[in-house]
Coordinates of C-alpha atoms in Angstrom, one line a residue:
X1 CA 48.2 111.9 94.5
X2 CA 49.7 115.4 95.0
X3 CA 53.7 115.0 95.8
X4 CA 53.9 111.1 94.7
X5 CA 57.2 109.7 94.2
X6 CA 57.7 106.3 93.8
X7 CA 60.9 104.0 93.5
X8 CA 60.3 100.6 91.0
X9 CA 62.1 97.8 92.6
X10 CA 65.5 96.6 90.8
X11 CA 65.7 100.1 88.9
X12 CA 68.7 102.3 88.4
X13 CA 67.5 106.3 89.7
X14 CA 69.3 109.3 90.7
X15 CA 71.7 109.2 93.6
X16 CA 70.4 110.5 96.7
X17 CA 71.6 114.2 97.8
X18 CA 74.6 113.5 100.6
X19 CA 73.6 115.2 103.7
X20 CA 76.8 116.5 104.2
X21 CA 78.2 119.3 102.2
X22 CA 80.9 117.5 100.0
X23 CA 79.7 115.2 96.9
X24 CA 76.5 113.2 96.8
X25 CA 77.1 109.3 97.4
X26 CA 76.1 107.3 94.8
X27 CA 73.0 104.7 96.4
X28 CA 70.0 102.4 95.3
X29 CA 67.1 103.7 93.7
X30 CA 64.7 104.1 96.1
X31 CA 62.4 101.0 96.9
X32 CA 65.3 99.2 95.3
X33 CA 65.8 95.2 96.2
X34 CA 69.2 94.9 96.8
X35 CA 69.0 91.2 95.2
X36 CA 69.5 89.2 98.6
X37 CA 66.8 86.4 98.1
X38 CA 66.2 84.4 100.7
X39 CA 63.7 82.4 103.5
X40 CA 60.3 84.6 102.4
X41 CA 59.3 86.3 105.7
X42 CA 55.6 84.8 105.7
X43 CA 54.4 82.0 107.5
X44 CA 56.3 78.5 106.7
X45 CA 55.4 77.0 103.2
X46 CA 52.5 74.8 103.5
X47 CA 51.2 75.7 106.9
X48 CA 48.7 77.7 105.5
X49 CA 47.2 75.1 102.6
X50 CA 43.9 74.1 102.9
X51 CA 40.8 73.3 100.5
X52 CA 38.8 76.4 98.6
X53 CA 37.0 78.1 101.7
X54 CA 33.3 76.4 102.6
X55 CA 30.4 78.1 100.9
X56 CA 29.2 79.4 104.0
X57 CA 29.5 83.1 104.5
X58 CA 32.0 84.2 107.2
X59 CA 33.2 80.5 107.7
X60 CA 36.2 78.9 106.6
X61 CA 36.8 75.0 107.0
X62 CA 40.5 74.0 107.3
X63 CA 42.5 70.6 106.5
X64 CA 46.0 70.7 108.3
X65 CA 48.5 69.5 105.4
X66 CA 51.6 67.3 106.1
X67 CA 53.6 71.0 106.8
X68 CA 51.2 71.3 109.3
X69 CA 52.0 68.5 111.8
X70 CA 53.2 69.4 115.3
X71 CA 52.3 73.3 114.7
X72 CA 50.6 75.8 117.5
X73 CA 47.0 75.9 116.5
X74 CA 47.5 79.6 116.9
X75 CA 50.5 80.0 114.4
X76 CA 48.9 78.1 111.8
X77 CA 45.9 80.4 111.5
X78 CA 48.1 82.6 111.1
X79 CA 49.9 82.0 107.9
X80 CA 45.6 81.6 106.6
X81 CA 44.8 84.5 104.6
X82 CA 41.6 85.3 106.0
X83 CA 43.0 85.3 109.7
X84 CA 46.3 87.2 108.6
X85 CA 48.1 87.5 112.2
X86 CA 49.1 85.6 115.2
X87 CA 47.0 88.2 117.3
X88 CA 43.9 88.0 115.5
X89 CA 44.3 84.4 115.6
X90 CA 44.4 84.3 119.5
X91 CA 41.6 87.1 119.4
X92 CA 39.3 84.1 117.3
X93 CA 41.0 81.3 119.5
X94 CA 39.8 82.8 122.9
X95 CA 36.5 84.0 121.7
X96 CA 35.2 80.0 120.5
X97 CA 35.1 80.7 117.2
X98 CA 37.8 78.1 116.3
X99 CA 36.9 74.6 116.5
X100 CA 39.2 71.4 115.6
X101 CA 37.6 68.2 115.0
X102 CA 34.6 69.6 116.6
X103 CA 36.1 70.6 119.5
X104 CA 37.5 74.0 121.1
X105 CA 40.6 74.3 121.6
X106 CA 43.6 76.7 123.0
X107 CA 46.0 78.5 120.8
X108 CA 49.0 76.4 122.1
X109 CA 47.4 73.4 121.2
X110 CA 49.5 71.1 118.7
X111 CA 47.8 70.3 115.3
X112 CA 48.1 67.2 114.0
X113 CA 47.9 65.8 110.4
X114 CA 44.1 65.8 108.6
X115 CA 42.4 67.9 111.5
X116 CA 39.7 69.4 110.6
X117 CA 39.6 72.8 111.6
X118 CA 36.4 75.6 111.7
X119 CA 36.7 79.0 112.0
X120 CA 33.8 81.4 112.5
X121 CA 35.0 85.1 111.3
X122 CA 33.7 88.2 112.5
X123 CA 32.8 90.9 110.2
X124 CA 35.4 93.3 109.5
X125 CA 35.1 96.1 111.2
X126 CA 35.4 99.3 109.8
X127 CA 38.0 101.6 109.3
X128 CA 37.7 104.3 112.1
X129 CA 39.5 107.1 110.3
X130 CA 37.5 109.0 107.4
X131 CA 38.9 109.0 104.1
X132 CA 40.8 112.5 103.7
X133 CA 42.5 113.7 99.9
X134 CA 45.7 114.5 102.1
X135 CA 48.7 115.2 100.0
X136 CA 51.0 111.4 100.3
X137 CA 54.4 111.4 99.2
X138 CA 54.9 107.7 98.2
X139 CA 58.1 106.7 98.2
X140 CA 57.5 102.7 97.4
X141 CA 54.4 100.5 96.7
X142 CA 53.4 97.5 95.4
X143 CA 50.5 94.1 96.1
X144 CA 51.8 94.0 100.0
X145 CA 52.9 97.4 101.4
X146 CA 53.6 101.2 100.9
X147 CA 56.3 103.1 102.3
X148 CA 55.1 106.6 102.5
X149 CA 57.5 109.7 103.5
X150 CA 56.1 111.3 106.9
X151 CA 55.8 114.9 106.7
X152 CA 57.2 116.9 110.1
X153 CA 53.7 117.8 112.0
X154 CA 51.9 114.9 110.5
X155 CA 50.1 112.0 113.2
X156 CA 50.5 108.6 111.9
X157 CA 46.9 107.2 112.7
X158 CA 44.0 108.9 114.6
X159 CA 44.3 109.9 118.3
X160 CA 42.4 112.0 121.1
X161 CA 43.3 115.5 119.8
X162 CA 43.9 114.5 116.1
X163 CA 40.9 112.6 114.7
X164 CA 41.5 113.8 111.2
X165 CA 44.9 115.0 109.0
X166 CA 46.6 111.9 109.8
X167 CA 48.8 109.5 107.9
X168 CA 45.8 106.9 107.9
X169 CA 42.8 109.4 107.2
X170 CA 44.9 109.6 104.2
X171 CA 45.5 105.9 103.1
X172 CA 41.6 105.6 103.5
X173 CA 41.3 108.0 100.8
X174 CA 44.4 106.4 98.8
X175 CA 43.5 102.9 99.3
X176 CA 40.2 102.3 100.4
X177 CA 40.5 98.6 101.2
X178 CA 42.4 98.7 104.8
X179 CA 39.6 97.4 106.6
X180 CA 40.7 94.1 108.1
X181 CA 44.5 94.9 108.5
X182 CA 45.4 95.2 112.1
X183 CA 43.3 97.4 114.7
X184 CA 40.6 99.3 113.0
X185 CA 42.1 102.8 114.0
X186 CA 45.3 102.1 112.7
X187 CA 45.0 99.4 110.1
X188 CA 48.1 98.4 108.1
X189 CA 50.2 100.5 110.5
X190 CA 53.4 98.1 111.6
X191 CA 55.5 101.2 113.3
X192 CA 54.8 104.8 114.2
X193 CA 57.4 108.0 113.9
X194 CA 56.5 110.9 116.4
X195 CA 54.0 113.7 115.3
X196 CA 57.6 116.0 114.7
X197 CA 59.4 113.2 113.5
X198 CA 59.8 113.0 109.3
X199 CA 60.7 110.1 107.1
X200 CA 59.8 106.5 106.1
X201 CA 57.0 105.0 107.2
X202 CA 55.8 101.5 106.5
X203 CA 52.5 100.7 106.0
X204 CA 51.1 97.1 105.3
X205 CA 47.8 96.4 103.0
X206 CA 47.5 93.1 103.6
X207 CA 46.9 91.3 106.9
X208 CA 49.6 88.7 105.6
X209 CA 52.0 91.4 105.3
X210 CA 51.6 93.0 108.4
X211 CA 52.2 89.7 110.6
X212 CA 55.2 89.5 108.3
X213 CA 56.6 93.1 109.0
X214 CA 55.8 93.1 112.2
X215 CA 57.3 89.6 113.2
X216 CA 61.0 91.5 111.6
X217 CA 60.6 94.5 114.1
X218 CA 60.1 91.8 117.3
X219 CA 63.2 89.7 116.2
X220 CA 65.3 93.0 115.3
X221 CA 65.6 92.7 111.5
X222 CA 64.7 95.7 110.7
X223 CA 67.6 98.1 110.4
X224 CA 66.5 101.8 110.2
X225 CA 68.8 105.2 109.7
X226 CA 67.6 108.2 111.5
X227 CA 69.6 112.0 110.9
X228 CA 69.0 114.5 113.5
X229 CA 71.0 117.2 114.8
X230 CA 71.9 117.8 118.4
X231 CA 73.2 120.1 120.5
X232 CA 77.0 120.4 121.4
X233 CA 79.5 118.2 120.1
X234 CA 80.5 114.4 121.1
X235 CA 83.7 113.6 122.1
X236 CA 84.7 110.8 119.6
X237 CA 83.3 109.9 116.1
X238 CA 80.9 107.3 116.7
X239 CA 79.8 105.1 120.0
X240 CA 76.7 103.5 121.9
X241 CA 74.2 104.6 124.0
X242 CA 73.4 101.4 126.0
X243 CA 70.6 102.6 128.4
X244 CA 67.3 101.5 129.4
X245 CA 64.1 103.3 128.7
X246 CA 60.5 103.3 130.3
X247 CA 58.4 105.7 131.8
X248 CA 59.5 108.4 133.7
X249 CA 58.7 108.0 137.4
X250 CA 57.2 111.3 137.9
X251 CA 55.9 112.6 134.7
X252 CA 53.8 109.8 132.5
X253 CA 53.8 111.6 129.3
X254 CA 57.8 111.6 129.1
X255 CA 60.0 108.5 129.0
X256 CA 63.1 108.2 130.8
X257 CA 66.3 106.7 131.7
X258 CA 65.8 106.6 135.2
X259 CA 62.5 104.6 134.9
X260 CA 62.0 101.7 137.6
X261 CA 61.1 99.9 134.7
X262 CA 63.0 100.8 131.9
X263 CA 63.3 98.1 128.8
X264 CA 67.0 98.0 127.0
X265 CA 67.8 100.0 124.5
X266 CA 70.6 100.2 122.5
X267 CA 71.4 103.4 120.0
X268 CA 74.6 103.5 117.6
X269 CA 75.5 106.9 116.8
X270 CA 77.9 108.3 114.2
X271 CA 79.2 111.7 113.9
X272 CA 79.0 113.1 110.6
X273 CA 79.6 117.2 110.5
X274 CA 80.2 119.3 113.6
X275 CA 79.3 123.2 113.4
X276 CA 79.4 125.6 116.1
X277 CA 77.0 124.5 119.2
X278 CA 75.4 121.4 116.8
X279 CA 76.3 118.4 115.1
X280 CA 74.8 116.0 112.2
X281 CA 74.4 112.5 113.8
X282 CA 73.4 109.2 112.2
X283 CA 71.4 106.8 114.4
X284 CA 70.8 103.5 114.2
X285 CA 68.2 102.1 117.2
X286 CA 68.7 98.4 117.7
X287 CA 65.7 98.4 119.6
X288 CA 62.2 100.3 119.5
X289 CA 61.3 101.9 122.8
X290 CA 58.9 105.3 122.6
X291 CA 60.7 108.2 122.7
X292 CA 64.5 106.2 122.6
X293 CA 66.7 108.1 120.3
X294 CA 65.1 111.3 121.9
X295 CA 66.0 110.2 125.5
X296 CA 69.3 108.6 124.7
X297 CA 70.6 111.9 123.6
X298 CA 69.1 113.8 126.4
X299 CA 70.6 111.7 128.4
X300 CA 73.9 112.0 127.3
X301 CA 74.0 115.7 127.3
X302 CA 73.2 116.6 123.9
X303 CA 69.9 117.0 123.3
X304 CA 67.9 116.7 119.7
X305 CA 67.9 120.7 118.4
X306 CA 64.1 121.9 118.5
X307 CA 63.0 119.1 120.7
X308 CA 60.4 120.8 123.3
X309 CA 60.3 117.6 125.4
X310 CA 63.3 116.3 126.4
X311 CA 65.7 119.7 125.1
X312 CA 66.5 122.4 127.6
X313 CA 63.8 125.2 127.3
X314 CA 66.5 127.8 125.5
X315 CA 69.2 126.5 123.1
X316 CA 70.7 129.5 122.4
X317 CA 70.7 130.3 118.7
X318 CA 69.6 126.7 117.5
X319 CA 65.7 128.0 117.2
X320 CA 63.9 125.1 115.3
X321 CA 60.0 124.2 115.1
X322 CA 60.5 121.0 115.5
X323 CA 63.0 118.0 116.8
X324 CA 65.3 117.9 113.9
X325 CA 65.4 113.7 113.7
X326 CA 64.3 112.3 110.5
X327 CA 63.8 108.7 109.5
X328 CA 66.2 108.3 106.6
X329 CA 66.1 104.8 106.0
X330 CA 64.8 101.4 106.4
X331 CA 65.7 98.1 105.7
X332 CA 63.6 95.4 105.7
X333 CA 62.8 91.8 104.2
X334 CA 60.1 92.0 101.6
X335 CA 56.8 89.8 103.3
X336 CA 56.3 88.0 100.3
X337 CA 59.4 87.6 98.4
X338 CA 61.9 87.7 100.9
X339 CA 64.5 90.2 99.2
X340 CA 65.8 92.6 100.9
X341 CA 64.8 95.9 100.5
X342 CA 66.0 99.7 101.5
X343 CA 63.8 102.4 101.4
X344 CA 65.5 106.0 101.7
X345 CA 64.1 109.3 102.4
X346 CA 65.6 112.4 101.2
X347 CA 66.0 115.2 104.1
X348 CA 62.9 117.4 104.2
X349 CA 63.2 121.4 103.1
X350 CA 63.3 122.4 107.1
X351 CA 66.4 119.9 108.0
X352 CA 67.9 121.4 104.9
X353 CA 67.6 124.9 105.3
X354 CA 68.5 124.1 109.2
X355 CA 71.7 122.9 108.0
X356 CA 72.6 125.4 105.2
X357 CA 72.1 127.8 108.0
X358 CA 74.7 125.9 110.5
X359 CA 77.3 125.8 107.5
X360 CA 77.3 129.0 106.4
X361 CA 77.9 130.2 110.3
X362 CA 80.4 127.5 110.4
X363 CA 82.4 128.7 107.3
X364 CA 81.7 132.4 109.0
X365 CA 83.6 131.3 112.4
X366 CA 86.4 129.8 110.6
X367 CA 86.9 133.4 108.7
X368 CA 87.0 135.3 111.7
X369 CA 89.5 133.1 113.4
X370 CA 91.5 133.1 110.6
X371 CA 91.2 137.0 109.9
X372 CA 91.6 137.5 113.9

């Protein structure tokens, strides 16, 4: 597809472009395993063994293996191909369409070795999005997953307001075969980046691989980089912003700090270039609340440049389109190998000509006071 990149796992490429101004940092190709094997993030070995599914159409008929013993009735449907996730497993649990030995039981209940299970599945049902030949910039792929690079102004999956143009109108034209994985209008989704927001995404294609990713993002596994450039200039080099988030008590569309029910959130930040009014942060959210990185800055004074929402409503000469935060990288444990793997995206042209504009005022300020 128009704009296609894509990074071959284990390869040598070209070093990413530094997004400061000195030299470019040597790093892995992207999509590269790094080479840490491990635990493979699936469900447990053996859980999910049973005989070649029963003739029947839309029916499956299950032996619990040894592995099996003492498991939730619920998580062992789970690691079944044709059941894929923990949720859809409940979803089948709590409808009747699971039955062991004959008899229905809840998701909590403890399997034991040689029940018999049955499991009645529902047709899938289909995708909601239409198939749309939207340029995708593919950044890694292979059997279990994609990681695409989000375009500023893009919606991830269909919404009231933007029913077509979005990231999964697009991987219904690209892949076809979604139907199945996750929630019908966002299937193989396992995270979302705002409609402003650019970078990686990661999107599952197998209901396997989406439990897997998504299980990583609940424990906090999954590391991801963000850039952005804020307003003003933070006193040291690096800190935390340690501050709930929830919604805001008078506004619902806008998240705040001051919520009465705020969730923690925890952002690292690092300083990397300072210019006159702005500086280039990296930020690394150890948690995933809407909005976070967006409200922790707010909150601390130093608002994301071009940010509409939670920015002051004139930022003097910063004019930008857009929040200037971009989802630079993400690290992750592949769902069926277990390697771990980074996945980088390279700074789009508006974050780059944003900060070849804040330079050359930079070098321009340091030649007057010099000259002055």
């Amino acid at each position: 597809m128009t704009g296609a990149r894509r990074g071959a796992g284990g390869g040598a490429g070209a070093p990413a472009r530094a997004p400061l101004g000195g030299a470019a940092r040597s790093c892995a190709a992207v999509g590269a395993l790094e080479g840490r094997g491990g635990t493979p993030a699936g469900p447990s070995p053996g859980l999910g063994v049973r005989p070649p599914a029963a003739s029947v159409p839309g029916r499956l008929e299950l032996v619990v293996p040894a592995g099996g013993a003492g498991v939730r009735l619920d998580r062992f449907l789970a690691g079944v191909a044709e059941v894929g996730t923990r949720s859809q497993a409940k979803r089948l649990i709590d409808a009747g369409r699971v039955r062991v030995d004959g008899v229905a039981r809840k998701s909590a209940h403890l399997l034991g070795v040689g029940a018999r299970l049955e499991v009645e599945l529902p047709e899938p049902e289909p995708l909601a999005a239409e198939p749309e030949p939207l340029p995708l910039a593919v950044l890694y792929e292979d059997a279990d997953l994609l990681a695409v690079d989000k375009p500023p102004g893009m919606v991830v999956h269909p919404a009231p307001g933007a029913r077509r143009g979005t990231v999964v109108n697009a991987l219904a034209h690209r892949l076809g075969t979604l139907a199945g994985v996750g929630r019908p209008d966002r299937p193989g989704i396992v995270h979302r980046l705002d409609r402003d927001t650019s970078g990686v995404l990661l999107v599952a294609r197998t209901a396997p691989a989406l439990e897997a990713l998504a299980r990583q993002f609940r424990a906090r596994t999954v590391q991801k980089v963000y850039l952005a450039v804020v307003l003003g200039h933070l006193g040291p080099v690096s800190g935390t912003i340690d501050r709930a988030v929830g919604r805001h008590p008078r506004e619902r569309k806008r998240m705040s700090v001051h919520s009465r029910r705020g969730r923690a959130a925890l952002t690292r930040w690092t300083a990397l270039e300072r210019f006159p009014g702005a500086t280039l942060m990296r930020l690394e959210p150890e948690t995933g609340r809407t909005h976070q990185l967006r409200v922790h800055l707010a909150a601390v004074g130093h608002p994301i440049v071009g940010d509409r929402v939670y920015g002051p409503r004139h930022a003097g000469g910063l004019a930008f389109p857009r929040q200037a935060l971009h989802a630079a990288e993400i690290r992750f444990d592949h769902p069926s190998s277990g390697a771990r793997m980074v996945v980088r995206a390279p700074l789009p042209p508006d974050l780059e000509q944003l900060l070849a504009g804040l330079r050359q005022a930079g070098s321009s300020t340091a030649k007057s006071s010099r000259s002055a």
